Coordinates of C-alpha atoms in Angstrom, one line a residue:
M1 CA -10.4 23.9 -27.9
P2 CA -12.5 25.8 -25.5
A3 CA -16.1 25.4 -25.4
A4 CA -17.9 28.4 -27.0
S5 CA -18.7 30.2 -24.0
P6 CA -21.8 29.1 -22.3
L7 CA -23.2 31.6 -19.9
V8 CA -25.8 31.3 -17.2
V9 CA -28.7 33.3 -17.5
F10 CA -31.7 33.7 -14.7
A11 CA -35.2 35.0 -15.3
L12 CA -36.6 36.2 -12.2
V13 CA -40.3 36.6 -11.6
V14 CA -41.4 39.5 -10.1
L15 CA -44.7 40.2 -8.4
V16 CA -46.0 43.9 -8.5
A17 CA -49.1 45.6 -7.3
A18 CA -49.8 47.5 -10.3
V19 CA -48.2 46.3 -13.7
A20 CA -47.3 48.9 -16.1
R21 CA -46.4 46.6 -19.1
V22 CA -47.3 43.4 -19.1
G23 CA -46.8 40.7 -22.0
F24 CA -47.2 36.7 -22.0
A25 CA -44.5 35.8 -19.7
A26 CA -43.3 32.7 -21.8
N27 CA -41.2 30.1 -20.0
M28 CA -37.3 30.1 -20.5
N29 CA -37.3 26.2 -20.2
G30 CA -40.9 25.1 -21.4
R31 CA -44.1 24.3 -19.9
Y32 CA -44.2 23.1 -16.3
K33 CA -45.7 19.9 -15.1
V34 CA -46.4 20.2 -11.2
A35 CA -47.1 17.7 -8.6
S36 CA -48.8 18.2 -5.4
G37 CA -48.4 15.7 -3.0
A38 CA -48.8 12.2 -4.7
D39 CA -50.9 13.8 -7.4
Q40 CA -49.1 14.5 -10.8
N41 CA -49.9 16.9 -13.3
V42 CA -52.2 18.8 -11.2
P43 CA -53.7 22.2 -12.8
F44 CA -51.1 25.0 -12.6
N45 CA -50.9 28.4 -14.5
D46 CA -47.6 29.2 -15.7
D47 CA -49.0 32.1 -17.6
Y48 CA -47.2 34.6 -15.0
A49 CA -48.6 37.6 -16.7
S50 CA -52.1 36.6 -16.3
K51 CA -51.3 36.6 -12.6
G52 CA -50.1 39.9 -12.4
H53 CA -46.3 38.9 -12.4
E54 CA -43.5 40.3 -14.3
Y55 CA -40.0 39.0 -15.0
F56 CA -36.8 40.2 -16.0
D57 CA -33.4 38.6 -17.4
V58 CA -29.6 38.8 -16.1
W59 CA -26.9 37.4 -17.6
A60 CA -23.4 36.1 -16.0
P61 CA -20.2 36.5 -17.5
E62 CA -18.8 34.2 -20.0
I63 CA -17.9 30.7 -18.9
A64 CA -14.9 29.1 -21.4
T65 CA -13.8 25.5 -20.3
H66 CA -11.8 22.9 -22.3
Y67 CA -13.0 19.3 -22.3
G68 CA -12.8 17.7 -18.8
E69 CA -12.5 20.8 -16.9
V70 CA -14.4 21.8 -13.9
F71 CA -15.3 25.6 -13.6
W72 CA -16.3 26.4 -10.1
T73 CA -15.2 30.3 -10.0
D74 CA -16.9 33.0 -8.1
Q75 CA -18.2 35.7 -10.7
H76 CA -18.2 38.3 -8.5
N77 CA -21.0 41.2 -8.4
Q78 CA -23.1 41.7 -11.3
P79 CA -25.5 44.9 -11.8
L80 CA -29.3 44.2 -11.9
P81 CA -30.8 46.3 -14.9
E82 CA -30.9 49.7 -14.4
S83 CA -34.7 49.9 -14.6
I84 CA -35.4 47.6 -11.9
V85 CA -32.7 49.2 -9.8
K86 CA -34.4 52.6 -10.2
R87 CA -38.0 51.2 -10.1
F88 CA -37.4 49.6 -6.5
A89 CA -35.0 52.0 -4.9
G90 CA -36.4 52.7 -1.4
K91 CA -38.9 49.9 -1.9
A92 CA -39.3 46.2 -1.5
I93 CA -39.2 44.0 -4.5
A94 CA -41.1 40.6 -4.3
I95 CA -39.4 37.7 -6.2
T96 CA -42.0 34.7 -6.7
G97 CA -39.7 32.7 -8.9
Y98 CA -36.8 32.2 -11.4
E99 CA -35.7 30.0 -14.1
M100 CA -32.2 29.4 -15.4
D101 CA -30.5 28.3 -18.4
Q102 CA -27.1 27.8 -19.8
V103 CA -26.7 29.3 -23.4
M104 CA -24.3 30.5 -26.0
V105 CA -24.8 33.9 -26.9
Q106 CA -24.7 35.7 -30.6
P107 CA -22.2 37.5 -31.1
T108 CA -19.9 35.9 -28.5
G109 CA -19.0 38.1 -25.6
Q110 CA -22.0 40.3 -25.7
P111 CA -24.7 38.7 -23.8
G112 CA -28.2 40.1 -23.7
V113 CA -27.6 41.9 -27.2
N114 CA -29.7 39.4 -29.1
P115 CA -31.6 37.0 -26.6
G116 CA -33.6 35.9 -29.4
L117 CA -30.5 34.0 -30.7
D118 CA -29.4 32.5 -27.5
V119 CA -28.9 29.0 -27.9
S120 CA -29.3 26.3 -24.8
V121 CA -26.4 24.3 -24.2
P122 CA -27.2 20.6 -24.3
I123 CA -26.8 18.8 -20.7
N124 CA -24.4 16.6 -21.9
W125 CA -22.2 19.3 -23.1
A126 CA -21.7 21.2 -20.1
Y127 CA -23.1 19.6 -16.8
N128 CA -24.6 22.2 -14.4
H129 CA -23.5 20.4 -11.0
H130 CA -24.6 23.2 -9.0
Y131 CA -24.8 26.9 -8.6
M132 CA -25.3 29.5 -5.7
A133 CA -26.7 32.9 -6.4
Y134 CA -27.2 35.8 -4.0
M135 CA -29.0 39.3 -4.5
T136 CA -28.0 42.0 -2.7
G137 CA -29.6 45.6 -1.8
E138 CA -28.5 49.2 -1.0
H139 CA -28.2 48.2 2.5
S140 CA -26.2 44.8 2.1
A141 CA -22.9 43.5 0.9
L142 CA -21.5 40.4 0.3
V143 CA -18.1 40.1 2.2
H144 CA -15.3 37.0 1.8
M145 CA -14.9 35.5 5.3
I146 CA -12.9 32.8 6.8
A147 CA -15.0 29.8 7.1
E148 CA -15.0 27.9 10.5
P149 CA -13.5 24.6 10.1
G150 CA -16.1 21.6 9.2
D151 CA -18.4 24.6 7.9
T152 CA -20.4 22.3 5.2
E153 CA -21.4 25.5 3.6
A154 CA -17.9 26.4 2.6
H155 CA -17.4 22.7 0.8
G156 CA -13.9 22.4 2.4
A157 CA -12.7 26.0 1.2
A158 CA -11.0 28.5 3.6
M159 CA -13.2 31.3 2.7
K160 CA -16.9 31.6 2.0
W161 CA -19.1 34.5 0.8
V162 CA -21.6 35.9 3.6
A163 CA -24.3 38.7 3.0
L164 CA -23.9 41.3 5.8
D165 CA -26.1 44.4 6.5
K166 CA -24.4 47.7 5.8
P167 CA -24.7 50.3 9.0
S168 CA -27.6 52.0 7.0
A169 CA -30.0 48.6 7.3
A170 CA -30.8 49.9 10.7
F171 CA -31.9 53.4 9.9
R172 CA -34.5 52.1 7.2
A173 CA -38.2 53.2 7.3
D174 CA -38.9 49.5 7.5
S175 CA -35.8 47.4 9.3
R176 CA -37.8 44.3 8.8
I177 CA -37.7 43.9 5.0
P178 CA -34.4 41.8 4.1
T179 CA -31.5 43.5 2.6
S180 CA -30.5 40.4 0.8
Q181 CA -31.5 37.1 -0.7
F182 CA -29.8 33.6 -1.6
F183 CA -31.2 31.5 -4.4
S184 CA -30.0 27.8 -4.9
E185 CA -32.9 25.5 -5.0
G186 CA -33.0 22.4 -7.5
N187 CA -29.6 23.6 -8.2
G188 CA -28.1 20.5 -10.1
G189 CA -28.2 19.0 -13.8
E190 CA -32.3 19.2 -13.0
S191 CA -32.3 22.9 -12.7
R192 CA -33.5 23.9 -16.5
K193 CA -36.6 21.6 -16.1
S194 CA -37.5 22.2 -12.4
F195 CA -39.8 24.8 -11.3
H196 CA -38.7 27.3 -9.0
G197 CA -41.3 29.3 -7.3
Y198 CA -43.5 29.7 -4.3
P199 CA -47.1 29.3 -3.6
E200 CA -49.7 32.1 -4.1
G201 CA -49.0 34.7 -1.3
F202 CA -45.6 33.7 -0.6
A203 CA -42.1 35.7 -2.0
Q204 CA -38.6 36.6 -1.1
L205 CA -38.4 40.3 -0.4
I206 CA -35.6 42.5 -1.0
D207 CA -35.1 46.0 0.0
S208 CA -33.5 48.4 -2.8
P209 CA -32.2 45.5 -4.8
Q210 CA -28.9 46.4 -6.8
T211 CA -26.9 43.6 -7.7
W212 CA -26.6 39.7 -8.1
H213 CA -23.9 37.3 -7.6
I214 CA -23.3 33.8 -8.6
T215 CA -20.9 30.9 -8.3
P216 CA -21.4 28.3 -11.0
M217 CA -20.0 24.8 -10.9
Q218 CA -20.0 23.3 -14.3
I219 CA -18.4 20.0 -16.0
D220 CA -17.2 20.3 -19.6
T221 CA -18.4 16.8 -21.1
R222 CA -18.5 17.7 -24.9
N223 CA -16.4 15.3 -27.0
R224 CA -14.6 18.0 -29.2
D225 CA -14.6 15.5 -32.4
C226 CA -18.5 16.3 -32.3
G227 CA -17.9 20.1 -32.6
V228 CA -18.8 22.7 -30.0
T229 CA -20.4 25.6 -31.7
P230 CA -24.0 26.3 -31.9
A231 CA -23.9 25.1 -35.4
D232 CA -23.0 21.7 -33.9
I233 CA -26.0 21.3 -31.7
K234 CA -27.5 18.4 -33.8
N235 CA -24.0 16.5 -33.9
C236 CA -23.7 13.2 -31.9
T237 CA -27.1 13.5 -30.7
K238 CA -26.5 10.1 -29.3
F239 CA -24.2 10.6 -26.3
T240 CA -20.4 10.3 -27.5
P241 CA -17.9 10.0 -24.5
G242 CA -14.5 11.8 -24.9
P243 CA -11.6 10.4 -23.4
E244 CA -11.7 9.3 -19.8
P245 CA -9.0 8.8 -16.9
K246 CA -8.6 5.1 -15.9
Q247 CA -10.2 5.8 -12.4
A248 CA -13.4 6.8 -13.9
R249 CA -16.3 4.1 -13.9
Y250 CA -14.2 2.3 -11.4
G251 CA -11.5 1.3 -13.9
L252 CA -14.0 -0.6 -16.2
G253 CA -13.4 1.6 -18.8
I254 CA -16.1 3.0 -21.5
P255 CA -18.7 0.2 -22.4
L256 CA -18.5 -1.3 -25.9
E257 CA -22.3 -0.9 -26.6
G258 CA -21.9 2.9 -25.7
T259 CA -23.0 4.9 -22.6
N260 CA -25.3 7.5 -21.9
Y261 CA -23.3 9.7 -19.4
S262 CA -19.7 10.8 -19.2
G263 CA -17.2 9.4 -16.7
I264 CA -15.9 12.9 -16.3
L265 CA -19.1 13.6 -14.1
E266 CA -17.5 11.3 -11.0
C267 CA -14.7 14.1 -11.3
P268 CA -12.2 11.2 -11.3
C269 CA -8.6 11.9 -10.5
N270 CA -6.0 11.0 -13.0
S271 CA -1.9 10.1 -12.7
R272 CA -1.2 13.8 -12.7
Y273 CA -3.4 14.7 -9.8
G274 CA -4.5 12.4 -6.8
G275 CA -5.1 9.4 -8.7
D276 CA -5.5 6.4 -6.7
P277 CA -2.8 3.9 -6.6
A278 CA -5.1 1.1 -7.4
F279 CA -5.3 2.6 -11.0
Y280 CA -1.9 4.4 -11.2
P281 CA 0.5 2.4 -8.8
E282 CA 3.9 4.4 -10.2
A283 CA 2.5 7.9 -10.3
G284 CA 3.2 8.6 -6.7
T285 CA 0.3 11.6 -7.0
K286 CA -1.5 10.2 -3.6
T287 CA 1.0 9.3 -0.8
T288 CA 0.2 9.7 3.0
E289 CA 2.8 11.2 5.5
H290 CA 2.4 11.0 9.0
K291 CA 3.4 13.9 11.2
F292 CA 3.8 13.6 15.1
L293 CA 3.5 16.0 17.5
A294 CA 3.7 15.9 21.5
Q295 CA 0.6 16.5 23.5
G296 CA 0.6 18.4 26.7
A297 CA -2.8 16.9 27.3
A298 CA -3.8 13.7 29.6
K299 CA -4.6 11.7 26.6
C300 CA -4.4 12.2 22.7
P301 CA -7.4 13.8 20.9
A302 CA -10.0 11.2 19.5
G303 CA -8.7 9.8 16.3
E304 CA -5.1 11.2 16.6
A305 CA -3.6 8.6 18.6
V306 CA -0.4 6.4 17.3
A307 CA -1.7 3.1 15.8
A308 CA 1.6 0.9 16.0
A309 CA 4.3 0.5 18.4
S310 CA 6.9 1.0 15.3
Q311 CA 5.3 4.3 14.7
C312 CA 5.5 5.3 18.5
F313 CA 9.4 4.5 18.7
A314 CA 10.2 6.3 15.5
A315 CA 8.1 9.3 16.5
A316 CA 9.9 9.2 19.9
A317 CA 13.2 9.2 18.2
E318 CA 12.4 12.0 15.4
L319 CA 11.0 14.2 18.2
G320 CA 14.4 14.0 20.0
F321 CA 13.0 12.5 23.2
T322 CA 15.0 9.3 22.8
N323 CA 18.7 8.5 22.0
R324 CA 21.2 5.6 22.1
T325 CA 20.4 5.1 25.8
A326 CA 16.9 5.1 25.7
V327 CA 14.1 2.1 26.2
N328 CA 11.3 1.1 24.0
K329 CA 8.9 -1.1 25.2
T330 CA 5.5 -2.5 24.3
V331 CA 3.3 -3.2 27.3
T332 CA -0.5 -4.1 27.9
D333 CA -0.9 -2.3 31.4
T334 CA -4.4 -1.1 32.7
N335 CA -3.1 1.1 35.5
S336 CA 0.5 2.5 35.3
V337 CA 1.2 3.5 31.8
P338 CA -1.5 5.7 29.4
S339 CA -2.9 4.1 26.4
G340 CA -1.0 4.3 23.3
C341 CA 2.3 6.2 22.8
S342 CA 3.8 8.0 25.6
V343 CA 7.3 9.1 26.7
V344 CA 8.9 9.2 30.4
R345 CA 12.0 10.6 31.5
R346 CA 13.5 8.3 34.0
G347 CA 15.8 8.9 37.1
D348 CA 19.3 8.4 35.4
G349 CA 18.0 10.9 32.6
T350 CA 17.6 8.6 29.9
M351 CA 13.9 8.5 28.1
A352 CA 11.5 5.2 28.0
A353 CA 9.1 5.3 24.8
Y354 CA 6.1 3.2 25.7
F355 CA 3.3 1.6 23.5
N356 CA 0.2 0.5 25.5
T357 CA -2.0 -2.0 23.7
E358 CA -4.5 -1.5 26.5
L359 CA -7.0 1.0 25.2
D360 CA -8.7 2.0 28.4
S361 CA -5.8 2.7 30.7
A362 CA -6.7 4.3 33.8
A363 CA -3.0 6.2 33.6
T364 CA -2.9 9.6 31.8
C365 CA -0.2 11.9 30.8
S366 CA 1.1 14.8 32.8
T367 CA -0.5 17.9 31.9
T368 CA 1.8 20.4 33.3
G369 CA 3.5 23.2 31.5
R370 CA 6.9 22.4 33.0
R371 CA 9.4 20.6 30.2
A372 CA 13.0 19.7 30.2
G373 CA 15.1 18.3 27.7
R374 CA 19.0 17.4 27.3
V375 CA 21.4 17.0 24.4
F376 CA 24.5 15.7 24.3
A377 CA 27.3 16.6 21.8
G378 CA 29.7 13.9 21.8
E379 CA 32.6 15.4 19.7
L380 CA 32.8 18.2 22.3
G381 CA 31.9 16.3 25.4
V382 CA 29.2 18.8 26.4
T383 CA 25.7 18.2 27.5
L384 CA 23.0 20.9 27.3
G385 CA 20.0 20.5 29.7
L386 CA 17.0 22.9 29.7
A387 CA 14.0 23.3 31.7
V388 CA 10.9 25.5 31.3
D389 CA 8.5 26.3 34.2
P390 CA 5.7 28.4 33.1
D391 CA 4.3 28.5 36.5
A392 CA 7.3 30.1 38.1
G393 CA 7.1 33.8 38.3
K394 CA 4.3 36.2 36.9
V395 CA 2.6 35.4 33.4
T396 CA 1.4 38.6 31.5
F397 CA 0.1 38.8 28.1
K398 CA 1.3 41.0 25.5
H399 CA -1.5 43.0 23.8
S400 CA -1.3 44.0 19.9
A401 CA -2.3 47.1 18.1
K402 CA -6.1 47.3 17.0
G403 CA -7.0 45.4 14.0
I404 CA -4.5 42.7 14.4
Y405 CA -5.4 38.9 14.8
C406 CA -3.9 35.4 14.5
S407 CA -4.0 33.7 11.2
Q408 CA -4.4 30.4 12.9
N409 CA -7.6 31.7 14.7
H410 CA -9.5 28.6 13.5
V411 CA -7.0 26.0 14.2
A412 CA -7.1 23.8 17.3
V413 CA -9.3 26.5 19.2
L414 CA -9.3 25.7 23.0
G415 CA -12.4 28.0 23.8
K416 CA -14.7 31.0 22.6
W417 CA -15.9 33.8 24.3
E418 CA -18.7 35.6 22.0
M419 CA -19.3 39.5 22.5
A420 CA -23.0 40.1 23.1
N421 CA -22.5 43.4 21.0
A422 CA -19.7 45.6 19.2
S423 CA -18.8 47.9 22.0
A424 CA -15.4 48.3 23.5
A425 CA -16.7 47.2 27.1
E426 CA -18.0 43.6 25.5
A427 CA -14.5 43.2 23.6
T428 CA -12.9 44.0 27.0
R429 CA -15.0 41.4 28.7
A430 CA -14.5 38.9 26.3
L431 CA -10.7 39.3 26.4
Q432 CA -10.6 39.0 29.9
Q433 CA -12.3 36.0 30.1
C434 CA -10.1 34.5 27.2
E435 CA -6.9 35.5 29.0
A436 CA -8.5 34.1 32.5
F437 CA -8.9 30.6 30.6
C438 CA -5.4 30.7 28.9
W439 CA -3.5 31.3 32.6
G440 CA -5.0 28.0 33.7
S441 CA -4.8 26.1 30.4
A442 CA -1.0 24.6 29.6
P443 CA -1.8 24.5 26.0
C444 CA -3.4 27.9 25.4
T445 CA -0.2 30.6 24.1
A446 CA -2.6 33.3 22.7
C447 CA -5.9 34.9 22.5
S448 CA -7.3 36.2 19.3
V449 CA -10.3 38.2 18.0
D450 CA -12.3 36.5 15.3
C451 CA -15.2 38.3 13.4
S452 CA -16.5 35.2 11.1
L453 CA -20.0 34.8 12.8
G454 CA -21.6 36.5 9.8
S455 CA -21.7 40.1 11.5
M456 CA -19.0 42.6 12.7
D457 CA -21.4 43.0 15.6
R458 CA -20.9 39.4 16.4
C459 CA -17.2 38.7 17.1
Q460 CA -15.6 36.8 19.5
W461 CA -12.3 36.1 21.3
V462 CA -10.7 32.5 21.1
A463 CA -8.2 30.7 22.9
L464 CA -5.3 29.1 20.8
T465 CA -2.4 26.6 21.0
E466 CA -0.7 28.8 18.5
C467 CA -1.4 32.3 17.1
G468 CA 0.6 31.7 13.7
A469 CA 1.5 34.9 11.4
T470 CA -0.6 38.1 12.5
Q471 CA -2.8 39.6 9.9
T472 CA -4.8 42.9 9.7
W473 CA -8.2 43.7 8.5
Q474 CA -7.3 47.6 8.3

């Protein structure tokens, strides 16, 4: 059964110059013990009201999960309290700290109606792995943008959220004030007992705040035999693990003497999805397939070289380079044959595939754009030969309509030319530099605009080996 709808609730501490209503700002997660350097439990005033601070609460949408399920889902823009939006319209709010909790609300599905009845979700029910929260204002917006390959902020995802200024941000009375802020400090399981705040005199400023936005990642570890409602809080106070995949705990299983954590926290794969063959030898959920491509380059890119002679000769046949009249040969040659796997067309028309075990051969493959191939249909007695020479004749580019870009504008990028600003002259300059590069680069087949640098004023043109399908942002 699903968990009883835990939510993430934030309390943001606000510093104001004049406090109209100040009550005791009780801490959401208990009193804090603060360290300063090597000194523990140093004096610290966590009575925010006595320091001229106020706070307000915001609740995220509900999270309903089954046992063993990971919730890692964007929860979209959520409105800030209307009183806060009106109070700071055209002004800067100063966020001096925040606290968070995971709670079950009453009645279910109506967060904030009875905050005094909220029940904190125990950490061994729903483990808060991490969260990322934004606050945006009147002059900013969160935009879902394509992530650059290897972008660690995207955690392997193809898209990521980026806070961008709206055009109106440039026409404010004080454009130095940030239009958005990001909150994600101490954001793991320790987040509910860790102080999130700044020293005296420091804060995160936001101009005209309006919305907040959170992407939580939580792991459901509550054994349903112990219950999953607010009334079950005192059941199984000694952690009682539920069923776990074989791959959890290195395949050792749940200790007979008990355990204080869930193997689900390791995010172990199972026999139906990605399970390691060491634990699921018959499942076939994790297999490796090699795909080979011919490279029009002097050497194979780092990490992409063919590792064995058998793979080399099989790949040459699969790609259509070799046939029954071909020669497959393994050599150790430092001068005349490129390192690794290469194919040569001989004078008599046959092909020879070489696998050179010498890793530092001085020989390299041809980088010319000229290509030739031949196919023999034995039943018909017909031989078809085709030769392509991209250097012959005049090479021109065909320009697309405005707003069109290549879907593979982040794949195998050969070069980048960034625009200094958003003017048409800068776009033309960057495009011409990309085209000039492509004319002299055999692998290059397309130039595409790419506006994933965090602002529509910071687009660039990229040289690509393949365009893929064309897409539009209009």
